[in-house]
């Protein structure tokens, strides 16, 4: 982590002068709109907001920051398409692929997290005993997301398809509530929602380990990235500052995250090791996203004719230059 942070600092130092020069030709916006997403356990974003790093970075440029809370990946990409947000701070890889494949002007500018062990299919104590028992069951969760992909992968491992279950689109809190109320048999959950189900007597049917290799990313409106690379660099300066704070003040960072997520410090401490927050994109990330796309095509989530070249079309070259 320290090596990656040092490399990120150097890359930003090299990037800023050139970015500043390019930005002189573009009119500086008065406001930058960057989504705020806390779930499942997005500690860098939580720390960045609590410590004021993002506001500080843009205030130095005379720019105000707006942080709309948009938790759905599909809604974030729709907002990018409509020009309503500039940076999607936490976006599922599957959402980014689907958006780019459908013509949304989106570029991935960094990785956010890699966390296969953080995603779960949860049930109650009296729920299905094993994955093979899912046929015909009601399952709630957010469609078009990594959790959607996990469900399809889990079903496929038992020679089942999404059409073999009743899949109901719900955000995480609603899916958790529906599960605990007995309205559905299984919920696809992550983060604090998993902990809350466990404390209510529920249990995990499976995690994503061995089934998916999810990479959440940071996405930017392609036009915003082209016109204002200095502002994207300012965002990453704040993001790096949050990562550095986490490395140097782990207990305070955990306390901040636990308060925001309304969980105990112990629960937060158990969550943190499930995530790799290194922002530099790697060839392994490209391979994982490429596998995700192939999986979505096979599962009928994306028409084969709309497949994209992940590295050339989706990922900005600068995402690799932070190393």
PDB file of N, CA and C in Angstrom, residues 25 100 161 247 267:
ATOM      1  N   UNK A  25      -7.420  25.917 -21.769  1.00  0.00           N
ATOM      2  CA  UNK A  25      -8.258  26.104 -22.948  1.00  0.00           C
ATOM      3  C   UNK A  25      -9.727  25.807 -22.662  1.00  0.00           C
ATOM      4  N   UNK A 100     -20.808   1.663 -21.051  1.00  0.00           N
ATOM      5  CA  UNK A 100     -19.959   1.920 -22.214  1.00  0.00           C
ATOM      6  C   UNK A 100     -20.459   1.166 -23.439  1.00  0.00           C
ATOM      7  N   UNK A 161     -30.511 -21.240 -13.916  1.00  0.00           N
ATOM      8  CA  UNK A 161     -30.480 -19.953 -14.590  1.00  0.00           C
ATOM      9  C   UNK A 161     -31.282 -18.936 -13.784  1.00  0.00           C
ATOM     10  N   UNK A 247      -3.881   4.671   6.125  1.00  0.00           N
ATOM     11  CA  UNK A 247      -2.650   3.926   6.411  1.00  0.00           C
ATOM     12  C   UNK A 247      -1.976   4.417   7.695  1.00  0.00           C
ATOM     13  N   UNK A 267     -17.203  -4.623  14.073  1.00  0.00           N
ATOM     14  CA  UNK A 267     -17.749  -4.994  12.765  1.00  0.00           C
ATOM     15  C   UNK A 267     -16.966  -4.328  11.642  1.00  0.00           C
TER      16      UNK A 267
END
